mmCIF file with all atom_site columns, C-alpha atoms in Angstrom:
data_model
loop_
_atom_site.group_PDB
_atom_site.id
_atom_site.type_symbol
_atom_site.label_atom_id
_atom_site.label_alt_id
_atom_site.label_comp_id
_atom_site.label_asym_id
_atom_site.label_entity_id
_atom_site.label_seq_id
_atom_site.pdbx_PDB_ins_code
_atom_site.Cartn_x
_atom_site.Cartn_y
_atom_site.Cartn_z
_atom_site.occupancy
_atom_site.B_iso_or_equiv
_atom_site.pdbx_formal_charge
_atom_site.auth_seq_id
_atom_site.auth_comp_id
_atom_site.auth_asym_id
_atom_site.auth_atom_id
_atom_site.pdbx_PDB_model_num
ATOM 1   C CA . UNK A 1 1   ? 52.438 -54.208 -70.006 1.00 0.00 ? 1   UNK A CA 1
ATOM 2   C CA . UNK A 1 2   ? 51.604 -55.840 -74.017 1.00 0.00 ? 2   UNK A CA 1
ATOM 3   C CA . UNK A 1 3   ? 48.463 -57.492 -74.100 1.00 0.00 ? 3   UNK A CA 1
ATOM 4   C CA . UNK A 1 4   ? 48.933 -60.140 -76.936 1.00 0.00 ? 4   UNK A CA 1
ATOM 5   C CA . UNK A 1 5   ? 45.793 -61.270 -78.558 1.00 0.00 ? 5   UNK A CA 1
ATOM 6   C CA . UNK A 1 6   ? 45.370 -64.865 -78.497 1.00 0.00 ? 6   UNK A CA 1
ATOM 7   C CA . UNK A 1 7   ? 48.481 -65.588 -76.564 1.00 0.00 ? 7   UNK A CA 1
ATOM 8   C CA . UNK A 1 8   ? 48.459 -63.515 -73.084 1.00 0.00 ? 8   UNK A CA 1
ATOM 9   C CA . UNK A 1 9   ? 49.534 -60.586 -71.083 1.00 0.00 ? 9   UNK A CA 1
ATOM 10  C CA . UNK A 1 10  ? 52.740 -59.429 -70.303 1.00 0.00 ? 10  UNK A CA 1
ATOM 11  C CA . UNK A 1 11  ? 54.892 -62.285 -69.860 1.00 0.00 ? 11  UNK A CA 1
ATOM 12  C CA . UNK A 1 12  ? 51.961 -64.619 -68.977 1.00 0.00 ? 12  UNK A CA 1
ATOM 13  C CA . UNK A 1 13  ? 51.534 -66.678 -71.421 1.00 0.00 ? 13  UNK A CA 1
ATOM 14  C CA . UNK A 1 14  ? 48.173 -69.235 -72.217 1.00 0.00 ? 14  UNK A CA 1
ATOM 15  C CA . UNK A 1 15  ? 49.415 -72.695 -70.844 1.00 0.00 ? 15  UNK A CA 1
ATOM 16  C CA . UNK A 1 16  ? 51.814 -71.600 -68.326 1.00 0.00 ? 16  UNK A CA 1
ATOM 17  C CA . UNK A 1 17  ? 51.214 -73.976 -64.872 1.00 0.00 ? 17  UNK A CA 1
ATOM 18  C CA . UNK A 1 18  ? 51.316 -72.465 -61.305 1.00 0.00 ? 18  UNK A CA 1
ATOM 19  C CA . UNK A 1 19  ? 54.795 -72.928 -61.021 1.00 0.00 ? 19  UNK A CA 1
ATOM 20  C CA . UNK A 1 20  ? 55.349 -71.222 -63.987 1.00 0.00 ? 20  UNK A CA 1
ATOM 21  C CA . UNK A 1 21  ? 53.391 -68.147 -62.458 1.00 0.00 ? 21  UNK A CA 1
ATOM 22  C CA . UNK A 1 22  ? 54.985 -68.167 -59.617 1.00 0.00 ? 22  UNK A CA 1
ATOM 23  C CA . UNK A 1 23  ? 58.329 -68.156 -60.782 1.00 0.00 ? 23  UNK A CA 1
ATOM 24  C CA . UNK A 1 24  ? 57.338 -64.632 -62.593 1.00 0.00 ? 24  UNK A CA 1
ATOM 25  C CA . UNK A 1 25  ? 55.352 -62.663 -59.911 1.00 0.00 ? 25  UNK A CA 1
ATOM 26  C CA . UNK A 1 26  ? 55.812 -65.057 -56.944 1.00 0.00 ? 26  UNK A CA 1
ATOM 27  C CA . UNK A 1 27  ? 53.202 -65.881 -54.722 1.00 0.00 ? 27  UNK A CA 1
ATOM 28  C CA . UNK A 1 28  ? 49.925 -64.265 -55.092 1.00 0.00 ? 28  UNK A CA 1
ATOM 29  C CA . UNK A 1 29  ? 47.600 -62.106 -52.687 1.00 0.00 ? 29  UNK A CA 1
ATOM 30  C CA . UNK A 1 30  ? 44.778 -63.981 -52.488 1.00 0.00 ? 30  UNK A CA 1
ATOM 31  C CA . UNK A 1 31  ? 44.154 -67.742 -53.813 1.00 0.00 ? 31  UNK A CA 1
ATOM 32  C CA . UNK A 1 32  ? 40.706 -69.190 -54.097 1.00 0.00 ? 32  UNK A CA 1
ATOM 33  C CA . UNK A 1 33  ? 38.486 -71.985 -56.359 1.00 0.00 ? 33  UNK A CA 1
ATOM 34  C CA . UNK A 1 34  ? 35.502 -70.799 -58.509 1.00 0.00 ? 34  UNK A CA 1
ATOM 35  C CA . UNK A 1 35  ? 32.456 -73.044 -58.813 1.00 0.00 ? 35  UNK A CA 1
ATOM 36  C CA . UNK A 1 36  ? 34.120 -75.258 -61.355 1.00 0.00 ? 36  UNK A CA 1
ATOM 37  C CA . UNK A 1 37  ? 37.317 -75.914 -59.092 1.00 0.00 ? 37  UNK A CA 1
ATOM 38  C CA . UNK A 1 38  ? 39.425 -73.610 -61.233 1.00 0.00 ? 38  UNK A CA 1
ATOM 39  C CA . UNK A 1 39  ? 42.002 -72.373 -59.184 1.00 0.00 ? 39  UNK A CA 1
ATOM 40  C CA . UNK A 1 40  ? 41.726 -68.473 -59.413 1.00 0.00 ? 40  UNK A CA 1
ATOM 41  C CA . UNK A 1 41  ? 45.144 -65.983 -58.500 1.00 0.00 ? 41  UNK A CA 1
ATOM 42  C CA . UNK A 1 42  ? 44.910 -62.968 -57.583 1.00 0.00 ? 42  UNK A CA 1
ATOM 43  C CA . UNK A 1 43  ? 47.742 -60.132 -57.511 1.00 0.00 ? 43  UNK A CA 1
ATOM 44  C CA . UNK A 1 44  ? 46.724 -56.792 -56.256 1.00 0.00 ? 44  UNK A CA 1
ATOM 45  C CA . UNK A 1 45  ? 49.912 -54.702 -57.120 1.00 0.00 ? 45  UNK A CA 1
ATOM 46  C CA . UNK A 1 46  ? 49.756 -55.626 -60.704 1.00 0.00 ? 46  UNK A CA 1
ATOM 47  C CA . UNK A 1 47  ? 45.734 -55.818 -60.967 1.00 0.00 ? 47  UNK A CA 1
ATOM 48  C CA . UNK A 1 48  ? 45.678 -59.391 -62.407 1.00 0.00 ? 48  UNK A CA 1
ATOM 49  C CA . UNK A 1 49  ? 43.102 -62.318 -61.966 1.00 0.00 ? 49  UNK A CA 1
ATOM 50  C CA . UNK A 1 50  ? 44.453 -65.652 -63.654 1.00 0.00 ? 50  UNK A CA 1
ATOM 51  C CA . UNK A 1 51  ? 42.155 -68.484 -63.956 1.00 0.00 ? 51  UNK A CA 1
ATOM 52  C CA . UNK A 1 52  ? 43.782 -71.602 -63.759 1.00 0.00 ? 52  UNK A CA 1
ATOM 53  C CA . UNK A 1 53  ? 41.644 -74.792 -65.285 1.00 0.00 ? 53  UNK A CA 1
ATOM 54  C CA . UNK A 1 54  ? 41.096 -77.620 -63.662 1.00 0.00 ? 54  UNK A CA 1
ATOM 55  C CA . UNK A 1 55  ? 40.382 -79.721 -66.362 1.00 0.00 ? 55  UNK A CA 1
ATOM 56  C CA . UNK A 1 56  ? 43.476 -78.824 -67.924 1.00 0.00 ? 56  UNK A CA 1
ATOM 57  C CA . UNK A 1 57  ? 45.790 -79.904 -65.594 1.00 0.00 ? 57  UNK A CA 1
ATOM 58  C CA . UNK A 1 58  ? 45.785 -76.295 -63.674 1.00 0.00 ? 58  UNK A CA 1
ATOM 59  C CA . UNK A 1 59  ? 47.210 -74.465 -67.219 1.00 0.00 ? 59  UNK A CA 1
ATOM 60  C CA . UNK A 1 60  ? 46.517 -70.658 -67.265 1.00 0.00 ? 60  UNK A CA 1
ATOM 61  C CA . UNK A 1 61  ? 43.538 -69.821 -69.480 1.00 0.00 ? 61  UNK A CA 1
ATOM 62  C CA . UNK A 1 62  ? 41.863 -66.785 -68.604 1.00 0.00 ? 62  UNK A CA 1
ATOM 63  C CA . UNK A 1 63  ? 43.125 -63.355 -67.721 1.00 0.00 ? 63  UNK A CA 1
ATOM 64  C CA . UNK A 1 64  ? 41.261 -60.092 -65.996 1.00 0.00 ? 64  UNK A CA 1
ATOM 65  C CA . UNK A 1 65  ? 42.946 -57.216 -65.406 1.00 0.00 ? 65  UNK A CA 1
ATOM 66  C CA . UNK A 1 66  ? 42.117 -53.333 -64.348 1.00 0.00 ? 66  UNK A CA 1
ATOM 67  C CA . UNK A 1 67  ? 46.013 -52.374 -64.684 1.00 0.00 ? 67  UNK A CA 1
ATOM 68  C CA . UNK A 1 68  ? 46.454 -49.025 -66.484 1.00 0.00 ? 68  UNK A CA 1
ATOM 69  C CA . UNK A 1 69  ? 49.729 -49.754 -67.858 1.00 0.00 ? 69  UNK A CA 1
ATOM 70  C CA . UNK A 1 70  ? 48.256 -52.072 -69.971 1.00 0.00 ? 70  UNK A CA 1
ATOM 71  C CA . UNK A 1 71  ? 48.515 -51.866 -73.533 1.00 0.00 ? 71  UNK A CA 1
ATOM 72  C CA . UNK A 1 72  ? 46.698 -53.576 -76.937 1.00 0.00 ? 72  UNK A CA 1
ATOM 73  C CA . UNK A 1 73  ? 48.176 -53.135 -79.546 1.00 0.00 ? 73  UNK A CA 1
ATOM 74  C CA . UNK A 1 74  ? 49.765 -49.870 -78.779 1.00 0.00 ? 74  UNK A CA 1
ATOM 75  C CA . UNK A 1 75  ? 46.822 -48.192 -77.642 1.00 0.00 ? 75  UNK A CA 1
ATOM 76  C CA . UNK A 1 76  ? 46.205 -48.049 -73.816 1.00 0.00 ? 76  UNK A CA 1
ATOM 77  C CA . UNK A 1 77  ? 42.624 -48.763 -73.140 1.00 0.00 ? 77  UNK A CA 1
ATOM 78  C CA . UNK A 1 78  ? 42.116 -48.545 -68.790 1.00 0.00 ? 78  UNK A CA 1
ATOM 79  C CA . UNK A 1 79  ? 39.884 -45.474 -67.847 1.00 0.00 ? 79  UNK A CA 1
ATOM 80  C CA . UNK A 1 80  ? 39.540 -44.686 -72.200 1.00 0.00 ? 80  UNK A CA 1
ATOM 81  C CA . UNK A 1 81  ? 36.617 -44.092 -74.365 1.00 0.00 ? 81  UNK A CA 1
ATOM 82  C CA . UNK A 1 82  ? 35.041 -47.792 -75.517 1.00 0.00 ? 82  UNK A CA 1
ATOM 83  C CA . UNK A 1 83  ? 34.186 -46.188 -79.095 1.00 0.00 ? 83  UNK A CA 1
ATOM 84  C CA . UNK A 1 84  ? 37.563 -44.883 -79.426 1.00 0.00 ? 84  UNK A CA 1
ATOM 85  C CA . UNK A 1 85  ? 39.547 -47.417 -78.316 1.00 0.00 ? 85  UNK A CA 1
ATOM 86  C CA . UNK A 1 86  ? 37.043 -50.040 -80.610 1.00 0.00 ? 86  UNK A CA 1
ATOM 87  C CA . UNK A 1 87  ? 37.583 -47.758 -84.013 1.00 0.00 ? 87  UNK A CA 1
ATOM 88  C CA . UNK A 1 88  ? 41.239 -47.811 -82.994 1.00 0.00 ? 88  UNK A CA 1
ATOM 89  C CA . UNK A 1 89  ? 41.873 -51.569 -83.316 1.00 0.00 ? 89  UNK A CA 1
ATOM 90  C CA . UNK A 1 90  ? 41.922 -53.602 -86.007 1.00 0.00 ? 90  UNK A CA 1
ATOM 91  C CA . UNK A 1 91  ? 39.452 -55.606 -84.616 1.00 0.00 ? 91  UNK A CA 1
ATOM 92  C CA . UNK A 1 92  ? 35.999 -55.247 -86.483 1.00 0.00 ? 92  UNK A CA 1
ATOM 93  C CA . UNK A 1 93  ? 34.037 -57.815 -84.804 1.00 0.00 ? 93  UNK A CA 1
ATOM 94  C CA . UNK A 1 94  ? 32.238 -57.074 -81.558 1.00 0.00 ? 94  UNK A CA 1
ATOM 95  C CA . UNK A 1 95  ? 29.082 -58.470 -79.957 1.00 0.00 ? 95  UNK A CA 1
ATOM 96  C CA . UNK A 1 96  ? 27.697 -55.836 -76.957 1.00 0.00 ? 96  UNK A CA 1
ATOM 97  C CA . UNK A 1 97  ? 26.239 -56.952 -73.697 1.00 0.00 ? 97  UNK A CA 1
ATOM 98  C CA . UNK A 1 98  ? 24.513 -54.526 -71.525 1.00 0.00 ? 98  UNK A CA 1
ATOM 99  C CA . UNK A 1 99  ? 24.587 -55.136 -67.670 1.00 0.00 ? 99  UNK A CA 1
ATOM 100 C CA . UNK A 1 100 ? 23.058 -52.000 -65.816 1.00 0.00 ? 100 UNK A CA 1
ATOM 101 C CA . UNK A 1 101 ? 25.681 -49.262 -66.280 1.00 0.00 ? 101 UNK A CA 1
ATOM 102 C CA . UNK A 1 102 ? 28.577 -51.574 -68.093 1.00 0.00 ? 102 UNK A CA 1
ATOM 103 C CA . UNK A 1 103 ? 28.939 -52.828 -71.133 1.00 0.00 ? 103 UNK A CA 1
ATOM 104 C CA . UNK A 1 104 ? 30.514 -55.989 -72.180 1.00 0.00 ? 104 UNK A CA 1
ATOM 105 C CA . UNK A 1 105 ? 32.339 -55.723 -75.975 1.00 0.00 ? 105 UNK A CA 1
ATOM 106 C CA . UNK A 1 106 ? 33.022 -58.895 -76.701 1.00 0.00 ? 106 UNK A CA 1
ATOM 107 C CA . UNK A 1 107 ? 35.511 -60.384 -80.201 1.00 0.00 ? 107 UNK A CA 1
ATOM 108 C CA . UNK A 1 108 ? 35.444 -64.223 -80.146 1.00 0.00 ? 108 UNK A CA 1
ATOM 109 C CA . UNK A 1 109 ? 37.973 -63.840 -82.872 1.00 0.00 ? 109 UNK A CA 1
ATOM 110 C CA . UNK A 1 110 ? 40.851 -63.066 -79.811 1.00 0.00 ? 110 UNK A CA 1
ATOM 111 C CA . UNK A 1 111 ? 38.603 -64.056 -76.928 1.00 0.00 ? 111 UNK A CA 1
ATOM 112 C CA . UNK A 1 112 ? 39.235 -60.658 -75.910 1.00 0.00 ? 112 UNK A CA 1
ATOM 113 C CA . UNK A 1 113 ? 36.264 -57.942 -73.438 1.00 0.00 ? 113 UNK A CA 1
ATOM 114 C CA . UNK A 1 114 ? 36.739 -54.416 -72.747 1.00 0.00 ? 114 UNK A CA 1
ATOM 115 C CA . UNK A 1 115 ? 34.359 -53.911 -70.372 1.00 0.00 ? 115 UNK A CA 1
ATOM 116 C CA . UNK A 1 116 ? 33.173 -50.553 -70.128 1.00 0.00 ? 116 UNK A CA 1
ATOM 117 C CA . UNK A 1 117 ? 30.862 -48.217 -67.817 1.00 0.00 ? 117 UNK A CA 1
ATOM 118 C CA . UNK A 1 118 ? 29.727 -44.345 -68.504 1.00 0.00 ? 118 UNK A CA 1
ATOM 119 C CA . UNK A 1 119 ? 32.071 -45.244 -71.313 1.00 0.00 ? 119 UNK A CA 1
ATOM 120 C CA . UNK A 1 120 ? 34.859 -45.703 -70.256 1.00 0.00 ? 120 UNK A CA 1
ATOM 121 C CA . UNK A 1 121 ? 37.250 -48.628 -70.176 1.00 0.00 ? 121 UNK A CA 1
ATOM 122 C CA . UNK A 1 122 ? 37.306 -50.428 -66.796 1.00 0.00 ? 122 UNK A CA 1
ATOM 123 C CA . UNK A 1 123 ? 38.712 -54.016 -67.266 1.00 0.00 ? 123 UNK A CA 1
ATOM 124 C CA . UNK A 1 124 ? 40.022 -56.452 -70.041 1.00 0.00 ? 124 UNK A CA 1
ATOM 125 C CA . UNK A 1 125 ? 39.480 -60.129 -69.893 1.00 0.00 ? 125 UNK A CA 1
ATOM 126 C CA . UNK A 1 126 ? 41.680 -62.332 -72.255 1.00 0.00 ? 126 UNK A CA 1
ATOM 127 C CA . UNK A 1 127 ? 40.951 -66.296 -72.840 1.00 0.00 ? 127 UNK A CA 1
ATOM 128 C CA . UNK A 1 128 ? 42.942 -68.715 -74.289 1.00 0.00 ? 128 UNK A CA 1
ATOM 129 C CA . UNK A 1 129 ? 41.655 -69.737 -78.167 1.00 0.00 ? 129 UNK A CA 1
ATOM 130 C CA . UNK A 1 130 ? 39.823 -72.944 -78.584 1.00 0.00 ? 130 UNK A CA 1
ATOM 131 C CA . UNK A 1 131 ? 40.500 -74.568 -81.705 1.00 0.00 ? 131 UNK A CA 1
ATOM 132 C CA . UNK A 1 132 ? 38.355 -75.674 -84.579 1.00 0.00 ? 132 UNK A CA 1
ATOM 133 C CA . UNK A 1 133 ? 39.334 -79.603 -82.140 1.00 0.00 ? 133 UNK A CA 1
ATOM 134 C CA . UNK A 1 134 ? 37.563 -78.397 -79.352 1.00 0.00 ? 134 UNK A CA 1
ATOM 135 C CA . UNK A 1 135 ? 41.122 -78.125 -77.611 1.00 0.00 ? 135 UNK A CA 1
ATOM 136 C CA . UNK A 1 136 ? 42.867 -75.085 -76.537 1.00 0.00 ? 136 UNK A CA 1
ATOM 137 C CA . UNK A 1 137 ? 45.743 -73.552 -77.954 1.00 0.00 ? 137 UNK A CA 1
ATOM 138 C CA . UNK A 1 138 ? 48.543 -73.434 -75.500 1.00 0.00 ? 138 UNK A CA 1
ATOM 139 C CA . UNK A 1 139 ? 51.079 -70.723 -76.332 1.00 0.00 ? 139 UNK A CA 1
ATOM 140 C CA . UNK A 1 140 ? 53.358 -72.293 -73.578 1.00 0.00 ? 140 UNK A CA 1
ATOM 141 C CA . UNK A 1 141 ? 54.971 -75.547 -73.015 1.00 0.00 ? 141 UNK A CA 1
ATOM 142 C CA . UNK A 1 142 ? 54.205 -79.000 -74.923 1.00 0.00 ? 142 UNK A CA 1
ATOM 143 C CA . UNK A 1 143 ? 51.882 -78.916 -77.583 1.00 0.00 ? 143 UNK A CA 1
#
Protein backbone atom coordinates (compact mmCIF):
# COMPACT_ATOMS: atom_id res chain seq x y z
CA UNK A 1 0.00 0.00 0.00
CA UNK A 2 1.58 3.84 -1.48
CA UNK A 3 1.30 6.38 0.99
CA UNK A 4 1.04 9.65 -1.13
CA UNK A 5 2.11 12.74 0.62
CA UNK A 6 -0.42 15.33 0.62
CA UNK A 7 -3.02 13.33 -1.15
CA UNK A 8 -3.71 9.87 0.84
CA UNK A 9 -3.14 6.23 1.25
CA UNK A 10 -3.68 3.59 -0.98
CA UNK A 11 -6.63 4.34 -2.92
CA UNK A 12 -8.06 6.68 -0.22
CA UNK A 13 -7.90 9.71 -1.31
CA UNK A 14 -8.32 13.37 0.89
CA UNK A 15 -12.04 14.38 0.14
CA UNK A 16 -13.50 11.10 -0.53
CA UNK A 17 -17.23 10.94 1.46
CA UNK A 18 -18.41 7.76 3.33
CA UNK A 19 -19.89 6.39 0.44
CA UNK A 20 -16.94 6.75 -1.34
CA UNK A 21 -15.13 4.60 1.44
CA UNK A 22 -17.38 2.24 1.50
CA UNK A 23 -17.56 1.47 -1.95
CA UNK A 24 -13.59 0.58 -1.62
CA UNK A 25 -13.30 -1.48 1.65
CA UNK A 26 -17.04 -1.81 2.48
CA UNK A 27 -18.31 -1.43 5.74
CA UNK A 28 -16.00 -0.89 8.55
CA UNK A 29 -15.31 -2.77 11.98
CA UNK A 30 -16.01 -0.39 14.30
CA UNK A 31 -17.73 3.22 13.75
CA UNK A 32 -17.65 5.87 16.41
CA UNK A 33 -17.64 10.07 16.87
CA UNK A 34 -14.59 11.83 18.48
CA UNK A 35 -15.19 14.85 20.69
CA UNK A 36 -15.65 17.14 17.74
CA UNK A 37 -18.44 14.86 16.07
CA UNK A 38 -16.00 13.65 13.44
CA UNK A 39 -17.11 10.48 12.39
CA UNK A 40 -14.06 8.08 12.94
CA UNK A 41 -13.78 4.37 10.74
CA UNK A 42 -12.10 1.88 11.74
CA UNK A 43 -10.88 -1.32 9.66
CA UNK A 44 -8.96 -3.90 11.53
CA UNK A 45 -7.79 -6.19 8.59
CA UNK A 46 -6.15 -3.37 6.82
CA UNK A 47 -5.01 -1.34 10.11
CA UNK A 48 -6.68 1.96 9.05
CA UNK A 49 -8.37 4.81 11.15
CA UNK A 50 -10.09 7.49 8.78
CA UNK A 51 -11.32 10.59 10.29
CA UNK A 52 -14.16 11.89 8.65
CA UNK A 53 -14.92 15.88 9.37
CA UNK A 54 -17.84 17.09 10.34
CA UNK A 55 -17.46 20.42 9.37
CA UNK A 56 -16.68 19.39 6.03
CA UNK A 57 -19.57 17.74 5.09
CA UNK A 58 -18.17 14.16 6.46
CA UNK A 59 -15.00 14.39 3.66
CA UNK A 60 -12.02 12.13 4.65
CA UNK A 61 -9.19 14.16 6.18
CA UNK A 62 -7.08 12.31 8.39
CA UNK A 63 -5.50 8.91 8.13
CA UNK A 64 -3.70 6.48 10.95
CA UNK A 65 -2.46 3.44 10.12
CA UNK A 66 -0.08 0.54 11.79
CA UNK A 67 -0.25 -1.61 8.39
CA UNK A 68 3.19 -3.01 7.47
CA UNK A 69 2.62 -3.12 3.89
CA UNK A 70 2.68 0.34 3.84
CA UNK A 71 5.01 2.20 1.85
CA UNK A 72 6.42 6.16 1.51
CA UNK A 73 7.97 6.76 -1.02
CA UNK A 74 9.42 3.40 -1.64
CA UNK A 75 10.73 2.86 1.64
CA UNK A 76 8.59 0.77 4.11
CA UNK A 77 8.64 2.41 7.44
CA UNK A 78 6.20 -0.09 10.09
CA UNK A 79 8.44 -1.77 12.81
CA UNK A 80 11.86 0.42 11.00
CA UNK A 81 14.46 2.56 12.49
CA UNK A 82 12.94 6.44 12.85
CA UNK A 83 16.60 7.84 11.97
CA UNK A 84 16.82 5.68 9.05
CA UNK A 85 13.73 5.89 7.62
CA UNK A 86 13.97 10.11 8.33
CA UNK A 87 17.62 10.34 6.41
CA UNK A 88 15.93 8.19 3.78
CA UNK A 89 13.23 10.66 2.66
CA UNK A 90 13.44 13.61 1.04
CA UNK A 91 11.79 15.22 3.64
CA UNK A 92 14.19 17.58 5.70
CA UNK A 93 11.81 19.18 7.95
CA UNK A 94 10.80 17.54 11.20
CA UNK A 95 9.65 18.91 14.56
CA UNK A 96 10.05 15.95 17.54
CA UNK A 97 7.59 15.41 20.31
CA UNK A 98 8.45 13.23 23.15
CA UNK A 99 5.56 11.33 24.95
CA UNK A 100 7.09 8.76 27.54
CA UNK A 101 8.64 6.04 25.36
CA UNK A 102 7.31 7.43 21.71
CA UNK A 103 8.21 9.92 19.74
CA UNK A 104 6.15 12.01 17.51
CA UNK A 105 8.23 13.28 14.07
CA UNK A 106 6.20 15.57 12.77
CA UNK A 107 6.64 17.57 8.71
CA UNK A 108 3.84 20.18 8.38
CA UNK A 109 5.13 20.43 4.88
CA UNK A 110 2.97 16.85 4.03
CA UNK A 111 1.05 16.79 7.30
CA UNK A 112 2.70 13.60 7.65
CA UNK A 113 3.93 11.58 11.73
CA UNK A 114 5.92 8.57 12.06
CA UNK A 115 5.45 7.86 15.35
CA UNK A 116 8.06 5.94 16.86
CA UNK A 117 8.93 3.99 20.26
CA UNK A 118 12.49 2.26 21.31
CA UNK A 119 12.96 3.51 17.79
CA UNK A 120 11.19 1.99 15.88
CA UNK A 121 8.36 2.89 13.55
CA UNK A 122 4.90 2.10 15.00
CA UNK A 123 2.21 4.20 13.17
CA UNK A 124 1.83 6.93 10.38
CA UNK A 125 -0.78 9.58 10.52
CA UNK A 126 -1.50 11.52 7.20
CA UNK A 127 -3.80 14.88 7.10
CA UNK A 128 -5.19 16.51 4.40
CA UNK A 129 -3.13 20.06 3.44
CA UNK A 130 -4.68 23.28 4.45
CA UNK A 131 -4.08 25.94 2.12
CA UNK A 132 -2.48 29.32 2.39
CA UNK A 133 -7.13 30.12 2.35
CA UNK A 134 -7.53 28.42 5.40
CA UNK A 135 -9.41 25.67 3.25
CA UNK A 136 -8.37 22.21 2.63
CA UNK A 137 -7.16 20.76 -0.38
CA UNK A 138 -9.40 18.01 -1.53
CA UNK A 139 -7.61 15.56 -3.83
CA UNK A 140 -11.11 14.01 -4.57
CA UNK A 141 -14.27 15.19 -6.03
CA UNK A 142 -15.36 19.00 -6.71
CA UNK A 143 -12.98 21.52 -6.05
Amino acid sequence: MLVNPKNGIDQLLFGMSQADVNLLYGKADNVFLDEEQNSIWVYNTLQFRLTFYADEQLRLGYIITSNPAIELLKHRVIGHNIQEVKAALPFKNWEQENFDTTENHFNESNWLILQAEFGRIIRLELGAIIKDDESFDWKFGPK
